[in-house]
Amino acid sequence: MADVRKFTTIEEMEADTKALVQRACDVCAETWQDRAEMQKNHCKFGETGVCCRNCSMGPCRITPKAPRGICGADEHAIAARNYLRSISAGTSSHSDHAREILHVLHSAKRDGAYQIRDEQKLIRLAVEWDVALRTADGAERDIYDIGREVAEKGLEEFGKAFGEMRFPSRAIQERQDLWHKEDIWPRAIDREVVTAMHMTHMGNSADPEALIRQGLRTSIANGWGGSMLGTEITDILFGTPTVWTTEGNLGVLEHDMVNLVVHGHDPVFSEALVMAAESKEMVDYCKSKGIKGINVVGLCCTANEIAMRHGVRMAGNFLQQENAILTGAVEMMCVDIQCIFPALAQLSKCFHTKFVTSSPIARIPGSDYVEFKPENAMENATQLVRAAIDNYENRNPERVWIPATKQTATVGYPTEQIIRHLDNITNSNVDELGSYKPAVEAIKAGVLRGAVAIVGCNNPRVRPDYSHYEIIKELLKNDILVVATGCAAQLATKAGLLNKEARYQCGDGLKRVCELMDIPPVLHMGACVDISRMMLLANGIARDWGVKLTEIPVVGCAPEWMSEKAVSIANYVVSTGLDVYLGIEPQVSGSTQMMEWITEGTRKLTGGGFIISTDPHVLVKNIIDGIEAKREALGI
Ligand code: NFS
Ligand code: SF4
């Protein structure tokens, strides 16, 4: 008989949250649940995108009685400008993160804190970018010299004076031609963001089409630029992820160990902390205090990064960040950039938790600020780990409550790993090594109906994690493979859907594919910057199939998105020719023209568009219908 595992239900997760929030009341602390209540009845102008404060004649708000701002901008211009600014902010976040990592590669040394771990990947990139592998006299170049030159070329992508960006030429010819024809091939990352800010300044573009087009171009600068750089260079520095079995949810915190939570996005900081915590010096120091050990766990996308490279356990996703501190069992929370609640500073003061910020990009009042630089990485990290150990004695056992809930998860499926698993099932057919052809064959045969990339955040506008959960479960039943990143991947972890046993929840076709490939039905592809991996996956499937990207039964879905990064991501997925199903409405609904642009207009331009429903059951039905329609159009 099939061994059907027990998943962790949303209700069980909610029971833990409820108990933790109750503890916040006990110590007079406030949580996002309280603040969401206080913010209820959001401003309708902001919510629908028709408030403009781009100059000090305003703010101007559009109503039937006041249909234009003082300068004459209408609701379409205002909503489109606000939307483009969101895309730009999202593109900036992923890309600036990538820039930092490029600088780390540039400064990497054989005997330094950061080394080159994946030389093969570096060499492949060097070849792609015409970086010489040999010196003029034919000798092999030092891999660190190659690394430096690749880093310089990568940094040029941000601000080159002439020409266009490199990575979009990784896309299949049809996409490249389209990006050129529509004039949305980005020139340089910083340039597209600056152009977007310029276009939206008072007295410039008021034409939604022009603003949408710049939005697409800016988003490609992210997905086929900043994010792709972030992923590639992180792999080169820290190793391309491989499969690990790990655990997820707050039950990974330990009663008798020092709990150090790393939260944010940039793996440079968290990698150093993991290394420091594993060092003999710190392990011994911990023992000398009579403590069992140091337990480093991750939150949000940092968790995804280090889980895929070290098997480090994951404490949870975005709306659980306060819960971690509310357990009373966290000695230190170290954060770097993005998705960090400023509220953590106050909340941690209600417990013994030290809250440490580390980046000039994310300064938070009330935190301990220890600026983190690659030059002093290990020194800083060791000091922080020591301080966490020292703080253990301040833990008040009476204030500790760690929920028992956790699940095992198999993580770490970048494209390279997926290909490896596909190779396993092609047996002797050498021609098919290194290709997605077996996956294409499975889709053509209908064993697999298609694939959905489930990505994005949590958002208090909807029941946290519920939409992710309902949508994923339904897709699996319908033989649709799920690839996941970000906080969506964390939900899958907490639920138990990243366990290989979850195949028993799938339709017969998907179950068989999981058995043949020895994979879970939800593949963890990493952090949100790694959605660039998903673009390469879709691109590879279209290439090996010999069809257009718009034709394959592969789509994106962000059921609970909230950040501007997500707006940029959704746009680059659409630019890549794939439909995106959204569970939260973009804030442009005050403009009929903008609603038309994001759902239908972009489809005419790029072949992809948004399908929106705040009801997860409706949304998943739309996804399945969309996938079946693509199959029908292909005649399969
Ligand atoms: Ni993505 Fe990651 Fe989570 Fe959303 Fe934030 S952690 S980069 S933005 S909230 S998925
Ligand atoms: Fe008002 Fe125009 Fe200024 Fe915006 S740019 S605040 S619509 S006057």
XYZ file of C-alpha atoms and ligand atoms in Angstrom:
654
model
C 0.000 0.000 0.000
C 1.136 3.461 -0.794
C 2.701 5.188 2.119
C 0.770 8.448 2.251
C 2.599 10.963 4.353
C 0.918 13.394 6.603
C 1.347 16.961 5.444
C 1.399 19.874 7.807
C -1.890 21.657 7.201
C -2.418 25.400 7.049
C -4.550 25.076 10.173
C -1.644 23.514 12.058
C 0.658 26.290 10.887
C -1.921 28.854 11.929
C -2.261 27.285 15.374
C 1.477 27.803 15.922
C 1.251 31.392 14.741
C -1.718 32.031 16.997
C 0.130 30.723 20.034
C 3.162 32.856 19.206
C 1.112 36.001 18.618
C -0.545 35.419 21.986
C 2.933 35.486 23.510
C 3.487 38.876 21.875
C 0.428 40.157 23.763
C 1.856 38.714 26.969
C 5.020 40.798 26.591
C 3.126 43.823 25.216
C 4.790 43.524 21.842
C 3.007 44.227 18.597
C 3.099 42.074 15.473
C 2.205 42.501 11.810
C -1.232 41.102 12.609
C -1.890 44.130 14.858
C -0.485 46.571 12.347
C -2.454 45.056 9.464
C -5.566 45.603 11.546
C -4.584 49.232 12.149
C -3.955 49.744 8.430
C -7.279 48.229 7.413
C -9.302 50.120 4.824
C -6.316 51.047 2.740
C -6.387 54.348 0.892
C -8.315 53.683 -2.303
C -6.241 56.118 -4.332
C -3.046 54.335 -3.493
C -4.599 50.925 -3.819
C -5.849 51.602 -7.330
C -2.733 53.480 -8.414
C -4.263 56.905 -9.055
C -2.396 59.004 -6.503
C 0.556 60.944 -7.905
C 3.124 62.621 -5.704
C 5.820 63.010 -8.310
C 5.939 66.783 -7.819
C 5.117 69.230 -5.063
C 2.148 70.749 -6.854
C 0.482 67.535 -5.707
C -0.229 65.031 -4.366
C -2.949 64.755 -6.977
C -5.648 62.137 -6.640
C -7.968 61.190 -9.458
C -11.723 61.096 -8.846
C -14.721 61.461 -11.174
C -14.877 65.105 -10.101
C -11.140 65.684 -10.492
C -10.176 63.536 -13.483
C -6.749 65.126 -13.965
C -3.834 66.185 -11.814
C -2.737 69.817 -11.798
C -0.368 69.180 -14.720
C -3.127 67.409 -16.621
C -1.944 63.824 -16.079
C -4.919 61.454 -16.104
C -5.435 58.199 -14.211
C -3.790 56.183 -16.974
C -0.611 58.248 -16.932
C -0.453 58.243 -13.145
C -1.078 54.519 -12.706
C 1.401 53.673 -15.467
C 4.098 55.912 -13.987
C 3.631 54.409 -10.515
C 3.774 50.933 -11.986
C 6.992 51.635 -13.889
C 8.543 53.001 -10.715
C 7.736 49.731 -8.941
C 9.380 47.722 -11.703
C 12.435 49.949 -11.446
C 12.698 49.541 -7.689
C 12.410 45.787 -8.045
C 15.012 45.690 -10.786
C 17.311 47.845 -8.660
C 17.031 45.523 -5.672
C 17.935 42.323 -7.466
C 20.572 44.023 -9.568
C 22.309 45.941 -6.818
C 22.501 42.682 -4.881
C 24.175 41.155 -7.979
C 26.594 44.076 -8.198
C 27.746 43.436 -4.627
C 28.368 39.801 -5.479
C 30.355 40.775 -8.569
C 32.581 42.888 -6.335
C 33.070 39.895 -4.080
C 34.128 37.826 -7.092
C 36.474 40.616 -8.116
C 38.146 40.531 -4.709
C 38.127 36.729 -4.314
C 41.495 35.189 -3.467
C 42.776 31.665 -3.217
C 43.691 32.252 0.436
C 40.940 34.787 1.192
C 37.568 34.492 2.894
C 35.873 34.062 -0.488
C 37.143 31.673 -3.110
C 36.001 30.434 -6.482
C 34.141 27.197 -5.816
C 32.693 26.397 -9.239
C 35.583 26.835 -11.671
C 33.758 25.063 -14.498
C 30.897 27.503 -14.351
C 33.331 30.415 -14.352
C 35.106 29.005 -17.384
C 31.821 28.535 -19.233
C 30.925 32.162 -18.533
C 34.397 33.339 -19.546
C 34.010 31.552 -22.891
C 30.527 33.021 -23.344
C 31.933 36.510 -22.753
C 35.159 36.117 -24.776
C 37.420 36.278 -21.753
C 40.724 34.608 -22.630
C 41.483 31.354 -20.806
C 45.163 31.507 -21.810
C 47.802 34.196 -21.760
C 49.334 35.592 -24.973
C 52.135 33.025 -24.794
C 49.698 30.155 -24.516
C 49.974 29.414 -20.801
C 46.857 28.694 -18.742
C 45.627 31.800 -16.964
C 45.175 31.731 -13.212
C 41.505 31.058 -12.495
C 41.456 34.094 -10.162
C 42.639 36.347 -13.004
C 39.867 34.967 -15.159
C 37.447 35.568 -12.285
C 38.496 39.194 -11.996
C 38.045 39.836 -15.690
C 34.648 38.125 -15.721
C 33.644 40.278 -12.724
C 34.689 43.416 -14.616
C 32.670 42.381 -17.649
C 29.723 41.670 -15.388
C 30.022 45.092 -13.800
C 30.006 46.668 -17.268
C 26.479 45.340 -17.693
C 25.326 47.978 -15.257
C 26.531 51.070 -17.001
C 28.047 50.473 -20.397
C 27.972 53.580 -22.566
C 27.162 51.850 -25.823
C 25.701 48.592 -27.059
C 23.287 46.309 -25.241
C 23.185 43.716 -22.478
C 24.714 40.285 -22.983
C 22.545 37.707 -21.232
C 19.399 38.272 -23.315
C 21.305 36.587 -26.144
C 21.011 33.355 -24.138
C 17.346 33.270 -25.132
C 16.230 31.332 -28.193
C 16.378 33.220 -31.505
C 12.653 33.872 -31.679
C 12.777 35.785 -28.358
C 15.890 37.705 -29.284
C 14.305 38.787 -32.561
C 11.164 39.868 -30.756
C 13.058 41.881 -28.128
C 14.937 43.669 -30.885
C 11.863 44.206 -33.029
C 9.900 45.677 -30.127
C 12.928 47.652 -28.996
C 12.814 46.276 -25.459
C 16.268 44.639 -25.393
C 17.853 46.413 -22.428
C 20.971 48.497 -22.932
C 22.403 48.416 -19.405
C 20.831 47.826 -16.008
C 21.454 51.225 -14.460
C 20.542 52.925 -17.712
C 17.100 51.317 -17.892
C 16.353 52.203 -14.284
C 17.508 55.782 -14.822
C 15.491 56.057 -18.031
C 12.448 54.785 -16.134
C 12.922 57.349 -13.358
C 13.427 60.073 -15.940
C 10.343 59.098 -17.935
C 8.221 59.226 -14.774
C 9.474 62.597 -13.586
C 6.963 65.424 -13.713
C 6.417 66.640 -17.222
C 7.608 63.548 -19.125
C 5.771 60.442 -20.356
C 2.018 60.287 -19.956
C 1.472 57.497 -22.475
C 0.778 54.113 -20.822
C 2.125 52.209 -23.812
C 5.501 53.960 -23.661
C 5.659 53.410 -19.905
C 4.689 49.730 -20.219
C 7.340 49.180 -22.880
C 9.985 50.738 -20.675
C 8.700 48.528 -17.862
C 9.255 45.429 -19.970
C 12.732 46.570 -20.965
C 13.624 47.380 -17.343
C 12.312 44.010 -16.223
C 14.408 42.152 -18.830
C 17.408 44.039 -17.449
C 16.549 42.227 -14.223
C 15.537 38.716 -15.294
C 18.023 38.387 -18.128
C 20.483 40.712 -16.416
C 20.745 41.563 -12.737
C 19.080 38.442 -11.369
C 20.861 36.174 -13.834
C 24.180 37.757 -12.870
C 23.322 37.335 -9.200
C 22.617 33.647 -9.684
C 25.617 32.877 -11.915
C 28.171 34.687 -9.808
C 26.782 33.286 -6.556
C 27.144 29.794 -8.023
C 30.719 30.550 -9.102
C 31.629 31.813 -5.627
C 29.705 29.450 -3.408
C 29.133 26.480 -5.670
C 26.217 25.553 -7.900
C 23.560 24.081 -5.621
C 23.082 20.343 -5.390
C 20.487 18.163 -3.744
C 20.302 18.255 0.052
C 17.885 16.823 2.526
C 17.040 19.325 5.189
C 14.152 20.499 7.362
C 11.843 23.465 7.498
C 9.555 25.428 9.846
C 10.092 26.880 13.307
C 10.592 23.441 14.802
C 14.175 23.678 13.519
C 15.003 25.993 16.429
C 16.633 24.051 19.260
C 16.080 24.179 23.013
C 19.593 23.306 24.030
C 21.616 25.072 21.358
C 22.527 28.634 20.455
C 19.989 29.665 17.801
C 21.360 32.057 15.223
C 18.878 33.087 12.524
C 20.146 34.555 9.245
C 17.558 36.540 7.314
C 17.594 38.472 4.062
C 18.960 37.747 0.611
C 22.660 38.205 0.077
C 24.456 34.903 0.723
C 27.820 36.630 1.177
C 27.014 37.450 4.809
C 25.194 34.248 5.695
C 27.886 32.033 4.127
C 30.480 33.662 6.375
C 28.289 33.138 9.438
C 27.773 29.484 8.567
C 31.529 29.025 8.142
C 32.292 30.822 11.398
C 29.728 28.760 13.306
C 31.322 25.566 11.982
C 34.865 26.668 12.827
C 36.710 24.678 15.487
C 37.336 27.873 17.438
C 33.618 28.601 17.806
C 32.560 24.995 18.332
C 35.115 24.759 21.157
C 34.061 28.089 22.602
C 30.473 26.915 22.668
C 31.489 23.677 24.428
C 33.568 25.609 26.957
C 30.324 27.298 28.017
C 28.649 23.943 28.444
C 26.289 24.480 25.488
C 25.564 21.660 23.078
C 26.252 23.577 19.879
C 25.393 26.373 17.465
C 22.263 26.069 15.367
C 22.325 28.371 12.322
C 18.980 28.492 10.523
C 17.687 30.648 7.663
C 14.665 32.841 7.014
C 13.220 34.074 3.709
C 15.471 33.898 0.656
C 18.703 33.617 2.625
C 17.282 30.346 3.902
C 16.820 29.165 0.327
C 20.371 30.136 -0.602
C 22.108 28.334 2.237
C 19.767 25.353 2.286
C 20.671 24.599 -1.323
C 24.395 24.914 -0.720
C 24.884 23.570 2.803
C 21.646 21.865 3.771
C 21.160 24.546 6.466
C 17.659 24.262 7.876
C 14.939 26.800 7.093
C 12.939 28.482 9.853
C 10.277 29.914 7.573
C 9.084 32.578 5.202
C 8.298 36.273 5.116
C 5.353 36.534 7.493
C 7.080 34.245 9.990
C 10.005 36.551 10.675
C 8.447 37.904 13.855
C 7.361 34.420 14.916
C 10.999 33.353 15.065
C 11.768 36.011 17.665
C 8.513 35.315 19.523
C 9.759 31.814 20.331
C 12.079 33.495 22.838
C 14.739 31.029 21.756
C 16.716 33.127 19.278
C 20.046 34.401 20.577
C 20.727 36.467 17.504
C 19.087 37.396 14.240
C 21.496 38.651 11.585
C 20.020 40.364 8.563
C 21.462 41.720 5.348
C 19.105 43.195 2.739
C 15.458 43.123 1.599
C 12.190 41.894 3.110
C 13.315 42.682 6.646
C 10.664 44.188 8.910
C 11.994 47.268 10.730
C 9.656 46.035 13.478
C 12.183 43.335 14.361
C 14.309 45.889 16.190
C 11.593 46.675 18.749
C 10.311 43.133 18.968
C 13.730 41.668 19.707
C 14.020 44.048 22.671
C 11.086 42.255 24.315
C 13.307 39.180 24.442
C 17.014 38.586 24.861
C 17.479 38.438 21.071
C 20.246 40.528 19.520
C 19.131 42.022 16.213
C 22.099 42.719 13.952
C 21.951 44.674 10.685
C 24.934 44.502 8.373
C 24.350 46.433 5.170
C 24.414 50.163 4.433
C 21.415 49.388 2.197
C 19.241 48.243 5.110
C 19.840 50.466 8.153
C 17.267 49.987 10.903
C 17.005 52.100 14.044
C 17.316 50.072 17.221
C 19.507 47.390 15.657
C 23.157 46.634 16.336
C 24.879 47.680 13.133
C 27.994 45.751 12.168
C 28.927 46.736 8.644
C 29.928 43.686 6.753
C 32.666 43.827 4.131
C 34.339 40.966 2.283
C 37.738 42.125 3.623
C 36.761 41.511 7.231
C 34.204 38.772 6.608
C 35.545 36.025 8.844
C 36.575 38.396 11.631
C 33.137 39.967 11.760
C 31.315 36.690 11.432
C 33.370 35.102 14.212
C 32.709 38.052 16.513
C 28.993 37.815 15.871
C 28.880 34.072 16.476
C 30.809 34.617 19.718
C 28.312 37.286 20.799
C 25.444 34.907 20.020
C 27.055 32.213 22.167
C 27.585 34.717 24.970
C 23.943 35.694 24.760
C 22.700 32.151 25.383
C 22.905 32.595 29.146
C 20.478 35.512 28.867
C 17.752 33.301 27.439
C 14.841 33.101 29.839
C 13.632 29.479 29.736
C 10.231 30.567 31.015
C 9.781 32.703 27.946
C 10.698 29.983 25.473
C 8.135 28.252 23.314
C 9.316 26.518 20.167
C 6.562 24.964 18.068
C 7.321 21.321 17.351
C 6.202 21.632 13.742
C 8.736 20.887 11.026
C 9.017 18.809 7.875
C 11.848 17.191 5.976
C 12.555 18.578 2.541
C 14.732 17.748 -0.423
C 16.054 20.986 -1.895
C 18.496 22.174 -4.532
C 17.301 21.780 -8.109
C 19.020 24.348 -10.301
C 18.803 23.637 -14.054
C 22.081 21.678 -13.927
C 20.605 19.339 -11.334
C 17.352 18.897 -13.244
C 19.344 17.926 -16.342
C 21.330 15.424 -14.288
C 18.109 13.761 -13.155
C 16.746 13.765 -16.694
C 19.955 12.123 -17.885
C 19.323 9.320 -15.426
C 16.169 8.319 -17.231
C 17.483 8.523 -20.809
C 19.708 5.495 -20.191
C 21.977 4.957 -23.170
C 20.770 7.619 -25.556
C 23.923 9.714 -25.661
C 22.390 12.297 -27.995
C 19.988 13.329 -25.334
C 22.530 13.906 -22.607
C 22.495 17.443 -21.358
C 19.097 18.297 -22.751
C 15.530 18.705 -21.616
C 14.309 16.312 -24.302
C 13.118 13.666 -21.824
C 10.997 16.317 -20.112
C 9.677 17.466 -23.483
C 8.799 13.864 -24.347
C 6.975 13.435 -21.031
C 4.972 16.597 -21.695
C 4.213 15.589 -25.277
C 3.054 12.153 -24.145
C 0.816 13.827 -21.574
C 2.376 11.982 -18.631
C 3.223 15.489 -17.498
C 0.652 18.075 -18.549
C 3.031 20.992 -18.048
C 4.953 22.924 -15.426
C 4.207 25.912 -13.224
C 6.739 28.161 -11.529
C 5.214 29.140 -8.175
C 7.051 32.111 -6.774
C 6.774 35.059 -4.466
C 5.975 36.285 -1.049
C 3.268 36.213 1.595
C 0.845 39.084 1.870
C -1.558 39.832 4.735
C -4.152 40.731 2.089
C -4.770 37.000 1.776
C -4.632 34.155 4.286
C -0.873 33.562 4.577
C 0.395 30.487 2.721
C -3.135 29.248 2.005
C -3.135 30.259 -1.656
C 0.283 28.706 -2.254
C -0.872 25.516 -0.635
C -4.215 25.168 -2.403
C -2.731 25.932 -5.796
C 0.232 23.591 -5.479
C -1.900 20.673 -4.253
C -4.324 21.026 -7.139
C -1.553 21.264 -9.738
C 0.101 18.099 -8.446
C -3.171 16.199 -8.643
C -3.438 17.292 -12.251
C 0.008 15.987 -13.232
C 1.545 19.438 -13.418
C 5.096 19.689 -12.123
C 5.794 22.611 -9.797
C 9.081 24.480 -9.577
C 9.265 26.902 -6.665
C 11.440 29.682 -5.308
C 11.327 32.297 -2.569
C 8.680 32.252 0.103
C 6.475 29.993 -2.028
C 9.219 27.355 -1.860
C 9.275 27.850 1.902
C 5.577 27.088 2.157
C 6.139 23.925 0.139
C 8.915 23.053 2.590
C 6.761 23.647 5.669
C 3.888 21.674 4.206
C 6.036 18.657 3.391
C 5.583 19.003 -0.364
C 9.336 19.009 -0.966
C 9.490 15.518 0.353
C 9.833 12.773 -2.231
C 6.934 11.000 -0.497
C 4.702 13.828 -1.660
C 4.492 11.972 -4.959
C 1.625 10.021 -3.435
C -0.384 13.239 -3.597
C 0.148 13.503 -7.354
C -1.722 12.247 -10.360
C -0.436 8.949 -11.777
C 1.639 10.593 -14.516
C 3.516 12.995 -12.276
C 3.957 10.287 -9.659
C 5.637 8.103 -12.252
C 7.907 10.946 -13.398
C 8.928 11.553 -9.777
C 9.758 7.887 -9.329
C 11.734 7.648 -12.559
C 13.660 10.843 -11.898
C 13.882 10.323 -8.135
C 12.632 13.834 -7.385
C 9.919 15.416 -5.253
C 6.946 16.802 -7.230
C 7.843 20.342 -6.173
C 11.373 21.285 -7.166
C 13.087 23.870 -5.006
C 15.034 26.130 -7.374
C 16.251 28.659 -4.846
C 15.755 32.292 -3.909
C 13.865 34.919 -5.884
C 16.969 35.965 -7.836
C 16.995 32.369 -9.013
C 13.810 32.876 -11.002
C 16.428 33.576 -13.680
C 17.092 29.815 -13.478
C 13.436 29.245 -14.283
C 13.746 31.450 -17.370
C 16.654 29.325 -18.569
C 14.632 26.187 -17.846
C 11.676 27.409 -19.914
C 14.059 28.590 -22.619
C 15.774 25.191 -22.692
C 12.459 23.378 -22.975
C 11.370 25.568 -25.901
C 14.785 25.142 -27.548
C 14.848 21.358 -27.237
C 11.235 21.151 -28.345
C 11.776 23.427 -31.317
C 8.806 25.650 -30.529
C 8.345 29.213 -29.305
C 8.419 30.147 -25.640
C 4.828 31.290 -25.935
C 3.789 27.809 -27.054
C 5.079 25.611 -24.229
C 2.661 24.601 -21.447
C 4.745 26.347 -18.823
C 3.538 29.373 -16.848
C 4.403 31.469 -13.814
C 2.247 32.034 -10.742
C 2.657 34.428 -7.801
C -0.294 33.713 -5.503
C 0.673 35.944 -2.551
C 3.170 38.452 -3.938
C 3.798 41.787 -2.217
C 7.185 43.284 -3.158
C 8.289 45.550 -5.977
C 10.801 42.837 -6.836
C 7.806 40.645 -7.605
C 6.399 43.285 -9.976
C 9.687 43.327 -11.850
C 9.811 39.517 -11.911
C 6.251 39.172 -13.181
C 7.132 41.556 -15.997
C 10.256 39.732 -17.089
C 8.390 36.435 -17.094
C 5.782 38.071 -19.343
C 8.594 39.531 -21.474
C 9.925 35.994 -21.841
C 6.590 35.037 -23.402
C 5.001 33.193 -20.488
C 1.677 33.951 -18.817
C 1.737 34.900 -15.140
C -1.142 34.104 -12.788
C -1.427 36.590 -9.923
C -3.317 36.142 -6.667
C -2.949 39.803 -5.681
C -4.076 42.584 -7.982
C -1.374 44.980 -9.195
C -2.119 48.524 -8.013
C -3.279 49.933 -11.334
C -6.975 49.105 -11.242
C -7.928 52.798 -11.219
C -6.938 52.892 -14.876
C -8.956 50.868 -17.365
C -6.162 51.311 -19.896
C -3.542 49.914 -17.540
C -5.717 46.932 -16.624
C -6.060 46.275 -20.341
C -2.302 46.666 -20.846
C -1.222 44.210 -18.161
C -3.756 41.535 -19.049
C -4.059 41.816 -22.848
C -1.761 44.537 -24.160
C 1.501 42.853 -23.234
C 0.203 39.611 -24.721
C 0.073 41.295 -28.113
C 3.605 42.584 -27.580
C 5.445 39.659 -25.989
C 2.954 36.784 -26.015
C 2.612 36.795 -22.217
C 0.185 38.550 -19.898
C -1.352 38.505 -16.426
C -4.376 36.491 -15.371
C -5.586 37.737 -12.001
C -7.849 36.249 -9.340
C -7.739 36.668 -5.597
C -9.525 33.330 -5.206
C -6.873 30.584 -5.272
C -9.366 27.981 -6.457
C -10.367 30.122 -9.404
C -6.730 30.938 -10.104
C -5.613 27.310 -10.169
C -8.507 26.417 -12.456
C -7.388 29.217 -14.765
C -3.849 27.844 -14.723
C -4.963 24.324 -15.592
C -7.223 25.643 -18.365
C -4.345 27.785 -19.654
C -1.980 24.817 -19.748
C -4.541 22.611 -21.473
C -5.220 25.351 -24.034
C -1.489 25.534 -24.835
C -1.396 21.764 -25.247
C -4.355 21.848 -27.565
C -2.777 24.569 -29.684
C 0.302 22.369 -30.019
C -1.878 19.454 -31.039
C -0.824 17.268 -28.121
Ni 11.138 37.272 -3.055
Fe 12.831 36.848 -1.055
Fe 10.007 36.264 0.258
Fe 8.984 37.853 -1.449
Fe 10.852 38.627 0.093
S 12.011 36.851 0.840
S 13.230 37.907 -2.894
S 10.414 39.258 -2.135
S 8.956 38.007 0.667
S 9.582 35.799 -1.916
Fe 0.031 66.283 -9.721
Fe 1.148 66.190 -12.143
Fe 2.631 66.817 -10.008
Fe 1.708 64.337 -10.331
S 3.169 65.375 -11.640
S 1.713 65.516 -8.429
S -0.280 64.700 -11.294
S 0.907 67.986 -10.843
